[in-house]
Amino acid sequence: MQANMGLGLIPDRAFEVVGAGMGLRAIPLRDAWGRRELKIVVRDTAHLSATSRLMLDYLRAAETDGAKPLSSMPAKSRTACPS
C-alpha cells in the first residue's frame, strides 16, 4: 500500500493507528459482506477482574440499550474507575 502497489482491508481502529502516518486513505465498505459480527469471549464470568466486569456489563448494556460507544465519551469519563 505504501508504494501504491496494492490495497488492504483493515479494521477501523487499525486504520486510525497507522493510516495517517502511512499516508493512507480509507474508503468505507457499504456492502453486506463488509460487515462483521463480533462476539464477547470469556472463560468464566465469575472470575473476571473488576475492570473486565465493568467492560462486559457496558458491552451488554450497549447491545440492549443502545448505549453510546466508549469512544464517544469524554476522556475523563473513559479513564475514571469506580472505587
CSV table of C-alpha atoms in Angstrom, one decimal:
chain,number,residue,atom,x,y,z
A,1,MET,CA,0.0,0.0,0.0
A,2,GLN,CA,2.7,2.4,0.9
A,3,ALA,CA,4.3,2.1,-2.5
A,4,ASN,CA,1.0,2.5,-4.4
A,5,MET,CA,1.1,-1.1,-5.4
A,6,GLY,CA,-1.9,-2.6,-3.6
A,7,LEU,CA,-4.8,-2.2,-1.2
A,8,GLY,CA,-5.7,-3.7,2.1
A,9,LEU,CA,-8.7,-4.4,4.3
A,10,ILE,CA,-8.1,-3.5,7.9
A,11,PRO,CA,-10.3,-2.7,10.9
A,12,ASP,CA,-11.2,0.9,11.6
A,13,ARG,CA,-9.1,1.0,14.7
A,14,ALA,CA,-6.0,-0.2,12.9
A,15,PHE,CA,-6.5,2.5,10.3
A,16,GLU,CA,-6.8,5.1,13.0
A,17,VAL,CA,-3.5,4.0,14.4
A,18,VAL,CA,-1.4,3.7,11.2
A,19,GLY,CA,-3.4,5.2,8.4
A,20,ALA,CA,-2.3,8.9,8.6
A,21,GLY,CA,1.3,8.1,9.4
A,22,MET,CA,1.5,6.0,6.2
A,23,GLY,CA,-0.4,8.5,4.1
A,24,LEU,CA,-3.3,6.1,3.5
A,25,ARG,CA,-6.9,6.9,2.6
A,26,ALA,CA,-9.9,4.9,4.0
A,27,ILE,CA,-12.9,4.1,1.8
A,28,PRO,CA,-15.8,2.7,3.9
A,29,LEU,CA,-17.3,-0.6,2.8
A,30,ARG,CA,-21.0,-0.5,2.3
A,31,ASP,CA,-21.8,-4.0,1.1
A,32,ALA,CA,-23.2,-6.6,3.4
A,33,TRP,CA,-20.0,-8.8,3.1
A,34,GLY,CA,-18.0,-6.0,4.7
A,35,ARG,CA,-19.9,-6.2,8.0
A,36,ARG,CA,-18.8,-8.3,10.9
A,37,GLU,CA,-20.5,-10.0,13.7
A,38,LEU,CA,-18.4,-9.8,16.9
A,39,LYS,CA,-18.6,-12.0,20.0
A,40,ILE,CA,-17.7,-11.3,23.6
A,41,VAL,CA,-15.5,-14.2,24.7
A,42,VAL,CA,-14.9,-15.0,28.4
A,43,ARG,CA,-13.8,-18.2,30.1
A,44,ASP,CA,-15.7,-17.7,33.4
A,45,THR,CA,-17.6,-14.5,34.3
A,46,ALA,CA,-17.3,-15.4,38.0
A,47,HIS,CA,-13.5,-14.8,37.8
A,48,LEU,CA,-13.4,-11.6,35.9
A,49,SER,CA,-11.4,-8.7,37.3
A,50,ALA,CA,-13.4,-5.6,38.3
A,51,THR,CA,-12.3,-3.8,35.1
A,52,SER,CA,-13.2,-6.7,32.9
A,53,ARG,CA,-16.6,-7.0,34.6
A,54,LEU,CA,-17.2,-3.2,34.0
A,55,MET,CA,-16.4,-3.7,30.3
A,56,LEU,CA,-18.6,-6.8,30.0
A,57,ASP,CA,-21.5,-5.0,31.7
A,58,TYR,CA,-21.0,-2.0,29.5
A,59,LEU,CA,-21.0,-4.0,26.3
A,60,ARG,CA,-24.1,-6.0,27.3
A,61,ALA,CA,-25.9,-2.7,28.1
A,62,ALA,CA,-24.8,-1.1,24.9
A,63,GLU,CA,-26.3,-4.1,23.0
A,64,THR,CA,-29.7,-3.8,24.6
A,65,ASP,CA,-30.0,-0.1,25.5
A,66,GLY,CA,-28.2,1.4,22.6
A,67,ALA,CA,-25.6,3.0,24.9
A,68,LYS,CA,-23.0,5.3,23.4
A,69,PRO,CA,-19.7,3.8,22.3
A,70,LEU,CA,-16.9,4.3,24.8
A,71,SER,CA,-15.0,6.4,22.1
A,72,SER,CA,-17.8,9.0,22.1
A,73,MET,CA,-17.5,9.6,25.9
A,74,PRO,CA,-15.3,12.4,27.2
A,75,ALA,CA,-11.8,11.2,28.0
A,76,LYS,CA,-12.2,11.9,31.7
A,77,SER,CA,-15.3,9.5,31.8
A,78,ARG,CA,-13.4,6.8,29.9
A,79,THR,CA,-10.5,6.7,32.3
A,80,ALA,CA,-12.4,7.1,35.6
A,81,CYS,CA,-12.7,3.8,37.6
A,82,PRO,CA,-15.1,3.4,40.4
A,83,SER,CA,-13.6,2.6,43.8
